[in-house]
PDB file of C-alpha atoms in Angstrom:
ATOM      1  CA  MET A 364     205.789 289.408  72.418  1.00 50.00           C
ATOM      2  CA  ILE A 365     202.613 290.508  72.429  1.00 56.00           C
ATOM      3  CA  LYS A 366     199.927 287.876  72.704  1.00 55.00           C
ATOM      4  CA  VAL A 367     196.952 288.104  71.336  1.00 52.00           C
ATOM      5  CA  LYS A 368     193.848 286.951  72.176  1.00 56.00           C
ATOM      6  CA  GLU A 369     190.836 285.895  70.244  1.00 58.00           C
ATOM      7  CA  LYS A 370     187.174 286.482  70.789  1.00 63.00           C
ATOM      8  CA  ALA A 371     184.912 283.918  69.562  1.00 62.00           C
ATOM      9  CA  ASN A 372     182.223 284.528  67.426  1.00 71.00           C
ATOM     10  CA  TRP A 373     179.436 283.954  69.163  1.00 75.00           C
ATOM     11  CA  PRO A 374     176.659 284.450  66.705  1.00 80.00           C
ATOM     12  CA  VAL A 375     178.810 282.277  64.442  1.00 79.00           C
ATOM     13  CA  MET A 376     178.524 279.634  67.245  1.00 84.00           C
ATOM     14  CA  ILE A 377     174.670 280.068  67.668  1.00 86.00           C
ATOM     15  CA  PHE A 378     174.561 279.033  64.179  1.00 84.00           C
ATOM     16  CA  LEU A 379     176.091 276.689  64.018  1.00 84.00           C
ATOM     17  CA  ILE A 380     175.194 274.834  66.518  1.00 86.00           C
ATOM     18  CA  LEU A 381     171.510 275.286  65.938  1.00 86.00           C
ATOM     19  CA  GLY A 382     172.493 273.740  62.274  1.00 83.00           C
ATOM     20  CA  LEU A 383     173.703 271.260  63.622  1.00 83.00           C
ATOM     21  CA  SER A 384     170.945 270.048  65.800  1.00 84.00           C
ATOM     22  CA  ALA A 385     168.830 270.409  63.182  1.00 84.00           C
ATOM     23  CA  ILE A 386     170.706 267.676  61.305  1.00 83.00           C
ATOM     24  CA  ALA A 387     171.495 265.377  64.323  1.00 85.00           C
ATOM     25  CA  PHE A 388     167.820 265.258  66.222  1.00 85.00           C
ATOM     26  CA  PRO A 389     166.053 264.332  63.258  1.00 84.00           C
ATOM     27  CA  LEU A 390     169.002 261.134  62.283  1.00 85.00           C
ATOM     28  CA  TYR A 391     169.322 260.035  65.699  1.00 85.00           C
ATOM     29  CA  MET A 392     164.960 260.033  65.265  1.00 84.00           C
ATOM     30  CA  THR A 393     165.325 258.212  62.166  1.00 84.00           C
ATOM     31  CA  ILE A 394     167.513 255.599  64.006  1.00 86.00           C
ATOM     32  CA  THR A 395     165.910 254.579  67.355  1.00 86.00           C
ATOM     33  CA  ILE A 396     162.427 254.978  65.688  1.00 84.00           C
ATOM     34  CA  ALA A 397     164.243 252.160  62.487  1.00 85.00           C
ATOM     35  CA  PHE A 398     165.097 249.903  65.988  1.00 86.00           C
ATOM     36  CA  LYS A 399     162.543 250.152  67.840  1.00 83.00           C
ATOM     37  CA  GLN A 400     159.947 247.595  67.964  1.00 79.00           C
ATOM     38  CA  PRO A 401     155.359 248.899  67.427  1.00 73.00           C
ATOM     39  CA  SER A 402     154.688 248.710  71.731  1.00 73.00           C
ATOM     40  CA  GLU A 403     157.748 250.986  72.207  1.00 72.00           C
ATOM     41  CA  MET A 404     156.163 254.129  70.386  1.00 70.00           C
ATOM     42  CA  THR A 405     153.923 256.089  72.804  1.00 65.00           C
ATOM     43  CA  ASN A 406     152.473 259.081  72.470  1.00 59.00           C
ATOM     44  CA  SER A 407     153.740 260.923  75.101  1.00 59.00           C
ATOM     45  CA  ILE A 408     157.905 262.679  74.122  1.00 62.00           C
ATOM     46  CA  SER A 409     159.285 260.657  76.569  1.00 62.00           C
ATOM     47  CA  GLY A 410     158.641 256.942  74.360  1.00 64.00           C
ATOM     48  CA  ILE A 411     159.457 259.255  71.160  1.00 68.00           C
ATOM     49  CA  LEU A 412     163.078 260.326  72.236  1.00 73.00           C
ATOM     50  CA  SER A 413     164.304 257.561  74.183  1.00 76.00           C
ATOM     51  CA  LEU A 414     166.247 254.900  73.238  1.00 80.00           C
ATOM     52  CA  PRO A 415     164.839 251.047  72.125  1.00 80.00           C
ATOM     53  CA  LYS A 416     164.778 248.565  75.221  1.00 80.00           C
ATOM     54  CA  ALA A 417     166.060 245.931  72.454  1.00 79.00           C
ATOM     55  CA  TRP A 418     168.100 246.739  69.519  1.00 82.00           C
ATOM     56  CA  SER A 419     166.819 244.458  66.416  1.00 80.00           C
ATOM     57  CA  PHE A 420     167.177 244.157  62.601  1.00 84.00           C
ATOM     58  CA  GLU A 421     163.396 243.074  62.179  1.00 86.00           C
ATOM     59  CA  ASN A 422     161.740 246.120  61.269  1.00 85.00           C
ATOM     60  CA  PHE A 423     164.853 246.523  58.052  1.00 88.00           C
ATOM     61  CA  ARG A 424     163.954 242.685  57.121  1.00 89.00           C
ATOM     62  CA  GLU A 425     160.345 243.358  57.714  1.00 87.00           C
ATOM     63  CA  ALA A 426     160.864 246.793  55.683  1.00 86.00           C
ATOM     64  CA  MET A 427     163.148 245.202  52.995  1.00 88.00           C
ATOM     65  CA  LYS A 428     160.146 242.518  52.093  1.00 88.00           C
ATOM     66  CA  VAL A 429     157.475 245.131  51.785  1.00 84.00           C
ATOM     67  CA  THR A 430     159.640 247.212  49.236  1.00 85.00           C
ATOM     68  CA  ASP A 431     160.591 244.393  47.750  1.00 87.00           C
ATOM     69  CA  PHE A 432     164.153 246.366  48.451  1.00 87.00           C
ATOM     70  CA  TRP A 433     167.030 244.271  45.999  1.00 90.00           C
ATOM     71  CA  ASN A 434     164.642 245.413  43.201  1.00 90.00           C
ATOM     72  CA  SER A 435     163.422 248.898  43.588  1.00 89.00           C
ATOM     73  CA  LEU A 436     167.756 249.708  44.654  1.00 90.00           C
ATOM     74  CA  ARG A 437     168.073 247.763  41.120  1.00 91.00           C
ATOM     75  CA  ASN A 438     165.539 250.059  39.987  1.00 91.00           C
ATOM     76  CA  SER A 439     166.867 253.334  41.264  1.00 91.00           C
ATOM     77  CA  LEU A 440     170.675 252.377  40.809  1.00 92.00           C
ATOM     78  CA  LEU A 441     170.146 252.213  37.648  1.00 93.00           C
ATOM     79  CA  ILE A 442     167.803 255.596  37.156  1.00 93.00           C
ATOM     80  CA  THR A 443     170.649 258.014  39.191  1.00 93.00           C
ATOM     81  CA  VAL A 444     173.789 255.786  36.927  1.00 94.00           C
ATOM     82  CA  ILE A 445     172.271 256.826  33.879  1.00 95.00           C
ATOM     83  CA  SER A 446     171.013 260.229  34.757  1.00 95.00           C
ATOM     84  CA  VAL A 447     174.318 261.395  35.841  1.00 94.00           C
ATOM     85  CA  VAL A 448     176.163 259.925  33.524  1.00 95.00           C
ATOM     86  CA  LEU A 449     174.256 261.431  30.534  1.00 95.00           C
ATOM     87  CA  SER A 450     174.096 264.478  33.041  1.00 95.00           C
ATOM     88  CA  ILE A 451     177.720 264.865  32.850  1.00 94.00           C
ATOM     89  CA  LEU A 452     178.612 264.270  29.263  1.00 94.00           C
ATOM     90  CA  ILE A 453     176.066 266.599  27.848  1.00 94.00           C
ATOM     91  CA  HIS A 454     176.022 269.584  30.246  1.00 94.00           C
ATOM     92  CA  SER A 455     179.824 269.396  30.687  1.00 93.00           C
ATOM     93  CA  LEU A 456     179.485 270.066  26.535  1.00 93.00           C
ATOM     94  CA  MET A 457     176.726 272.073  26.275  1.00 93.00           C
ATOM     95  CA  GLY A 458     177.901 274.260  28.759  1.00 92.00           C
ATOM     96  CA  TYR A 459     181.292 275.090  27.290  1.00 91.00           C
ATOM     97  CA  THR A 460     180.176 275.221  24.302  1.00 90.00           C
ATOM     98  CA  LEU A 461     177.238 277.802  25.895  1.00 91.00           C
ATOM     99  CA  GLY A 462     180.476 279.172  27.718  1.00 88.00           C
ATOM    100  CA  ARG A 463     183.051 280.425  25.425  1.00 88.00           C
ATOM    101  CA  ASN A 464     180.878 281.348  23.003  1.00 87.00           C
ATOM    102  CA  ARG A 465     177.885 283.792  24.837  1.00 86.00           C
ATOM    103  CA  ALA A 466     179.861 286.148  24.846  1.00 80.00           C
ATOM    104  CA  LYS A 467     181.171 286.939  21.634  1.00 85.00           C
ATOM    105  CA  ASN A 468     177.591 286.123  20.021  1.00 88.00           C
ATOM    106  CA  LYS A 469     174.073 286.396  20.412  1.00 90.00           C
ATOM    107  CA  PHE A 470     172.548 283.774  19.528  1.00 92.00           C
ATOM    108  CA  TYR A 471     174.283 281.528  22.057  1.00 90.00           C
ATOM    109  CA  ASN A 472     173.619 283.992  24.639  1.00 90.00           C
ATOM    110  CA  PHE A 473     170.249 283.744  23.996  1.00 92.00           C
ATOM    111  CA  VAL A 474     170.102 279.530  24.140  1.00 92.00           C
ATOM    112  CA  TYR A 475     171.835 280.454  27.555  1.00 91.00           C
ATOM    113  CA  LEU A 476     169.184 282.489  29.226  1.00 91.00           C
ATOM    114  CA  PHE A 477     166.714 280.197  27.061  1.00 92.00           C
ATOM    115  CA  ILE A 478     168.101 276.936  28.957  1.00 91.00           C
ATOM    116  CA  VAL A 479     168.774 278.680  31.807  1.00 91.00           C
ATOM    117  CA  SER A 480     165.391 280.045  32.354  1.00 90.00           C
ATOM    118  CA  GLY A 481     164.066 276.674  32.727  1.00 88.00           C
ATOM    119  CA  MET A 482     165.153 276.808  36.273  1.00 88.00           C
ATOM    120  CA  PHE A 483     162.006 278.868  37.439  1.00 87.00           C
ATOM    121  CA  VAL A 484     159.638 275.833  35.437  1.00 85.00           C
ATOM    122  CA  PRO A 485     157.755 274.200  38.447  1.00 84.00           C
ATOM    123  CA  PHE A 486     157.126 270.962  37.831  1.00 82.00           C
ATOM    124  CA  ALA A 487     153.783 270.745  38.458  1.00 81.00           C
ATOM    125  CA  ILE A 488     153.308 272.946  35.977  1.00 85.00           C
ATOM    126  CA  LEU A 489     154.590 270.082  33.179  1.00 84.00           C
ATOM    127  CA  MET A 490     153.162 267.471  35.197  1.00 84.00           C
ATOM    128  CA  MET A 491     150.030 266.249  33.060  1.00 84.00           C
ATOM    129  CA  PRO A 492     151.581 267.356  29.829  1.00 86.00           C
ATOM    130  CA  LEU A 493     154.344 265.090  30.507  1.00 86.00           C
ATOM    131  CA  ALA A 494     152.327 262.110  31.830  1.00 84.00           C
ATOM    132  CA  LYS A 495     150.043 262.715  28.934  1.00 86.00           C
ATOM    133  CA  GLN A 496     153.116 262.859  26.041  1.00 87.00           C
ATOM    134  CA  THR A 497     155.314 260.082  27.410  1.00 86.00           C
ATOM    135  CA  ALA A 498     152.647 257.767  27.861  1.00 85.00           C
ATOM    136  CA  GLU A 499     151.703 258.281  23.390  1.00 87.00           C
ATOM    137  CA  ILE A 500     155.467 257.925  22.647  1.00 88.00           C
ATOM    138  CA  GLY A 501     156.269 254.988  24.611  1.00 85.00           C
ATOM    139  CA  LEU A 502     157.953 256.051  27.460  1.00 84.00           C
ATOM    140  CA  ALA A 503     155.425 255.646  30.445  1.00 84.00           C
ATOM    141  CA  ASN A 504     159.072 254.099  31.703  1.00 86.00           C
ATOM    142  CA  TRP A 505     162.848 254.222  33.062  1.00 89.00           C
ATOM    143  CA  PHE A 506     164.066 254.989  29.624  1.00 90.00           C
ATOM    144  CA  GLY A 507     161.792 257.754  29.885  1.00 90.00           C
ATOM    145  CA  VAL A 508     162.438 258.895  33.155  1.00 92.00           C
ATOM    146  CA  VAL A 509     165.841 259.940  32.970  1.00 93.00           C
ATOM    147  CA  ILE A 510     164.879 261.342  29.208  1.00 93.00           C
ATOM    148  CA  LEU A 511     163.442 263.680  31.644  1.00 92.00           C
ATOM    149  CA  TYR A 512     165.676 263.930  34.870  1.00 94.00           C
ATOM    150  CA  VAL A 513     168.511 264.997  32.497  1.00 94.00           C
ATOM    151  CA  VAL A 514     166.130 267.619  30.874  1.00 92.00           C
ATOM    152  CA  PHE A 515     165.050 269.240  34.311  1.00 92.00           C
ATOM    153  CA  TYR A 516     168.760 269.190  35.565  1.00 93.00           C
ATOM    154  CA  MET A 517     170.093 271.180  32.153  1.00 94.00           C
ATOM    155  CA  PRO A 518     169.608 274.819  33.575  1.00 93.00           C
ATOM    156  CA  MET A 519     171.103 274.659  37.098  1.00 92.00           C
ATOM    157  CA  ASN A 520     174.436 272.109  35.388  1.00 93.00           C
ATOM    158  CA  ILE A 521     174.938 274.318  32.054  1.00 93.00           C
ATOM    159  CA  LEU A 522     175.664 277.496  34.483  1.00 91.00           C
ATOM    160  CA  LEU A 523     177.746 275.841  37.080  1.00 90.00           C
ATOM    161  CA  TYR A 524     179.706 274.373  34.184  1.00 92.00           C
ATOM    162  CA  SER A 525     179.897 277.797  31.856  1.00 90.00           C
ATOM    163  CA  GLY A 526     180.874 279.472  35.110  1.00 87.00           C
ATOM    164  CA  TYR A 527     183.460 276.941  36.123  1.00 87.00           C
ATOM    165  CA  LEU A 528     185.336 277.495  32.576  1.00 87.00           C
ATOM    166  CA  VAL A 529     185.512 280.836  33.210  1.00 81.00           C
ATOM    167  CA  ASN A 530     188.812 279.835  35.678  1.00 82.00           C
ATOM    168  CA  ILE A 531     189.711 277.538  32.751  1.00 85.00           C
ATOM    169  CA  PRO A 532     192.335 280.353  30.337  1.00 85.00           C
ATOM    170  CA  MET A 533     192.056 280.132  26.707  1.00 86.00           C
ATOM    171  CA  ALA A 534     195.512 279.689  26.139  1.00 86.00           C
ATOM    172  CA  LEU A 535     195.324 276.171  26.929  1.00 86.00           C
ATOM    173  CA  GLU A 536     192.828 275.851  24.307  1.00 85.00           C
ATOM    174  CA  GLU A 537     195.076 278.140  22.104  1.00 85.00           C
ATOM    175  CA  ALA A 538     198.044 276.014  22.381  1.00 87.00           C
ATOM    176  CA  ALA A 539     196.038 272.686  21.766  1.00 85.00           C
ATOM    177  CA  ARG A 540     195.041 274.791  17.868  1.00 85.00           C
ATOM    178  CA  VAL A 541     198.680 275.663  17.351  1.00 85.00           C
ATOM    179  CA  ASP A 542     199.678 271.928  17.841  1.00 84.00           C
ATOM    180  CA  GLY A 543     196.735 271.174  14.980  1.00 84.00           C
ATOM    181  CA  ALA A 544     194.412 269.772  17.921  1.00 82.00           C
ATOM    182  CA  SER A 545     190.579 270.239  16.628  1.00 86.00           C
ATOM    183  CA  THR A 546     187.925 271.763  19.175  1.00 83.00           C
ATOM    184  CA  TRP A 547     186.335 268.137  19.737  1.00 88.00           C
ATOM    185  CA  THR A 548     190.282 266.560  20.415  1.00 88.00           C
ATOM    186  CA  THR A 549     190.773 269.525  22.867  1.00 88.00           C
ATOM    187  CA  TYR A 550     187.510 269.497  24.900  1.00 89.00           C
ATOM    188  CA  TRP A 551     188.134 265.743  25.178  1.00 90.00           C
ATOM    189  CA  LYS A 552     191.546 265.818  25.891  1.00 88.00           C
ATOM    190  CA  ILE A 553     192.175 268.737  27.308  1.00 88.00           C
ATOM    191  CA  ILE A 554     188.990 270.890  28.728  1.00 90.00           C
ATOM    192  CA  PHE A 555     187.010 267.586  30.107  1.00 91.00           C
ATOM    193  CA  PRO A 556     189.810 266.418  31.986  1.00 89.00           C
ATOM    194  CA  ILE A 557     190.493 270.592  33.938  1.00 89.00           C
ATOM    195  CA  MET A 558     186.491 270.095  34.684  1.00 89.00           C
ATOM    196  CA  LYS A 559     186.788 267.434  36.930  1.00 86.00           C
ATOM    197  CA  PRO A 560     185.825 268.869  40.670  1.00 84.00           C
ATOM    198  CA  MET A 561     182.543 270.563  38.886  1.00 88.00           C
ATOM    199  CA  HIS A 562     181.778 266.962  37.538  1.00 89.00           C
ATOM    200  CA  ALA A 563     182.134 265.812  40.948  1.00 86.00           C
ATOM    201  CA  THR A 564     179.509 268.679  42.044  1.00 86.00           C
ATOM    202  CA  VAL A 565     176.953 268.043  39.250  1.00 90.00           C
ATOM    203  CA  ALA A 566     177.208 264.572  39.912  1.00 90.00           C
ATOM    204  CA  VAL A 567     176.474 264.204  43.394  1.00 87.00           C
ATOM    205  CA  LEU A 568     173.494 267.096  43.353  1.00 88.00           C
ATOM    206  CA  THR A 569     172.153 265.057  40.772  1.00 92.00           C
ATOM    207  CA  ALA A 570     172.661 262.122  42.045  1.00 91.00           C
ATOM    208  CA  LEU A 571     171.081 263.550  45.243  1.00 89.00           C
ATOM    209  CA  SER A 572     168.216 264.917  43.769  1.00 91.00           C
ATOM    210  CA  VAL A 573     167.008 261.735  41.509  1.00 93.00           C
ATOM    211  CA  TRP A 574     167.760 259.411  44.321  1.00 91.00           C
ATOM    212  CA  ASN A 575     165.716 260.988  46.307  1.00 89.00           C
ATOM    213  CA  ASP A 576     162.521 262.127  43.844  1.00 89.00           C
ATOM    214  CA  VAL A 577     159.133 260.915  44.239  1.00 87.00           C
ATOM    215  CA  MET A 578     157.298 262.863  41.745  1.00 88.00           C
ATOM    216  CA  THR A 579     158.128 262.254  38.215  1.00 89.00           C
ATOM    217  CA  PRO A 580     158.976 258.203  39.016  1.00 89.00           C
ATOM    218  CA  LEU A 581     154.824 258.602  40.680  1.00 87.00           C
ATOM    219  CA  VAL A 582     153.272 260.291  37.629  1.00 87.00           C
ATOM    220  CA  ILE A 583     155.294 258.625  34.513  1.00 87.00           C
ATOM    221  CA  MET A 584     155.773 255.373  35.800  1.00 83.00           C
ATOM    222  CA  ALA A 585     152.172 255.255  37.244  1.00 73.00           C
ATOM    223  CA  GLY A 586     150.938 251.700  36.960  1.00 65.00           C
ATOM    224  CA  SER A 587     153.744 249.981  35.899  1.00 70.00           C
ATOM    225  CA  ASP A 588     155.009 247.821  37.887  1.00 73.00           C
ATOM    226  CA  GLN A 589     158.639 249.197  38.095  1.00 79.00           C
ATOM    227  CA  ASN A 590     159.668 250.983  41.653  1.00 84.00           C
ATOM    228  CA  THR A 591     162.404 253.108  42.503  1.00 88.00           C
ATOM    229  CA  LEU A 592     162.915 253.762  47.034  1.00 88.00           C
ATOM    230  CA  PRO A 593     160.901 256.294  47.375  1.00 87.00           C
ATOM    231  CA  LEU A 594     158.293 254.799  45.280  1.00 86.00           C
ATOM    232  CA  ALA A 595     157.941 251.108  47.321  1.00 84.00           C
ATOM    233  CA  GLN A 596     158.139 253.255  50.209  1.00 84.00           C
ATOM    234  CA  LEU A 597     154.864 254.869  50.158  1.00 80.00           C
ATOM    235  CA  ASN A 598     153.900 251.750  51.517  1.00 74.00           C
ATOM    236  CA  PHE A 599     153.855 252.829  54.505  1.00 75.00           C
ATOM    237  CA  GLN A 600     151.377 254.794  54.129  1.00 68.00           C
ATOM    238  CA  SER A 601     147.541 253.898  54.374  1.00 61.00           C
ATOM    239  CA  GLN A 602     144.257 255.594  54.556  1.00 47.00           C
ATOM    240  CA  PHE A 603     144.463 255.274  58.331  1.00 46.00           C
ATOM    241  CA  GLY A 604     148.127 255.577  59.368  1.00 59.00           C
ATOM    242  CA  THR A 605     151.787 255.064  59.135  1.00 67.00           C
ATOM    243  CA  ASN A 606     153.906 252.570  60.046  1.00 74.00           C
ATOM    244  CA  TYR A 607     156.928 254.523  61.162  1.00 79.00           C
ATOM    245  CA  ASN A 608     159.027 251.120  62.862  1.00 83.00           C
ATOM    246  CA  LEU A 609     159.136 250.118  59.109  1.00 85.00           C
ATOM    247  CA  ALA A 610     159.564 253.808  57.199  1.00 85.00           C
ATOM    248  CA  PHE A 611     162.461 254.868  58.951  1.00 87.00           C
ATOM    249  CA  ALA A 612     163.985 251.855  58.815  1.00 87.00           C
ATOM    250  CA  SER A 613     163.986 251.897  54.813  1.00 88.00           C
ATOM    251  CA  TYR A 614     164.398 254.944  54.775  1.00 86.00           C
ATOM    252  CA  LEU A 615     167.863 253.847  56.185  1.00 88.00           C
ATOM    253  CA  LEU A 616     168.467 251.263  53.869  1.00 88.00           C
ATOM    254  CA  SER A 617     168.196 254.055  51.227  1.00 88.00           C
ATOM    255  CA  LEU A 618     170.972 256.257  52.885  1.00 86.00           C
ATOM    256  CA  ILE A 619     173.556 254.463  52.834  1.00 86.00           C
ATOM    257  CA  PRO A 620     174.492 253.871  49.043  1.00 86.00           C
ATOM    258  CA  ILE A 621     174.044 258.321  48.299  1.00 83.00           C
ATOM    259  CA  LEU A 622     176.237 258.748  51.561  1.00 83.00           C
ATOM    260  CA  VAL A 623     178.598 256.424  49.927  1.00 84.00           C
ATOM    261  CA  PHE A 624     178.794 257.981  47.608  1.00 81.00           C
ATOM    262  CA  TYR A 625     178.955 261.367  48.689  1.00 77.00           C
ATOM    263  CA  VAL A 626     182.035 260.200  50.959  1.00 78.00           C
ATOM    264  CA  ILE A 627     183.617 259.188  48.034  1.00 77.00           C
ATOM    265  CA  CYS A 628     182.857 263.016  46.126  1.00 72.00           C
ATOM    266  CA  GLN A 629     183.005 264.818  48.743  1.00 70.00           C
ATOM    267  CA  LYS A 630     187.244 266.222  48.344  1.00 67.00           C
ATOM    268  CA  GLN A 631     185.930 267.225  45.092  1.00 62.00           C
ATOM    269  CA  ILE A 632     182.611 269.219  46.044  1.00 62.00           C
ATOM    270  CA  LEU A 633     183.922 272.254  47.180  1.00 59.00           C
ATOM    271  CA  ASN A 634     186.136 273.150  44.866  1.00 58.00           C
ATOM    272  CA  GLY A 635     183.589 273.033  42.357  1.00 53.00           C
ATOM    273  CA  VAL A 636     180.708 275.325  44.364  1.00 53.00           C
ATOM    274  CA  VAL A 637     182.644 277.594  44.456  1.00 52.00           C
ATOM    275  CA  ASN A 638     184.906 278.078  41.301  1.00 51.00           C
ATOM    276  CA  GLY A 639     181.701 277.555  39.467  1.00 46.00           C
ATOM    277  CA  ALA A 640     179.916 280.309  41.338  1.00 47.00           C
ATOM    278  CA  VAL A 641     182.565 282.556  39.515  1.00 47.00           C
ATOM    279  CA  LYS A 642     181.303 284.244  36.670  1.00 43.00           C
TER     280      LYS A 642
END
């Protein structure tokens, strides 16, 4: 039996190594600086890259005090969870309606294209009008931020859901209608459970965007005593500098919840992204 010698694809290997380095090096810097004392932070490269002389959690305790960690975490979790749940319920239903009808009806196709085109509108253009409008109607709070998130991420999520529907045969819906099921029942009993991989994908993408967002809460909730974790972390920056040790410790603390959420949903993400990309 002839053995075929496999050649290593070096260009791909080099790109993989570079990609791993681009992720591993900042993470290493974050961890080491978070455990260092300010006195260990020198201007030399070796001082920055070196490991801490003593691994202490003092920076984490101080960072939790400065950011009012538990209240900020509660606000971030509240906004993120509600935004994700509403996005899945509303966007999946809209994606189903538009995806099944836009090929047959020009009106639905126009609505679909109009909504998807919202991805090209930068937030900077909408920032000031939204801040004024939300303040006038009493939505300059976390609830107003949730509403804006549901609207902002609607174009991308509807694009994903509509693309995923291509993989769901119409025969399932036709069989349900023959059995006497209404469109509403067909969607919730058959289509919605089948779209589980896309639900996980939308949940992770939306959660990551909401969890790490600074601008929307900063603009909408300015002047209120409600802080999300990214907003609270701005306390480490001042006119004269940044306390990197406390800031990086806080970044690690805020990374843990979203990392756990990603690990739980990771099995469904790849399948959802690949199938959702099919047009």
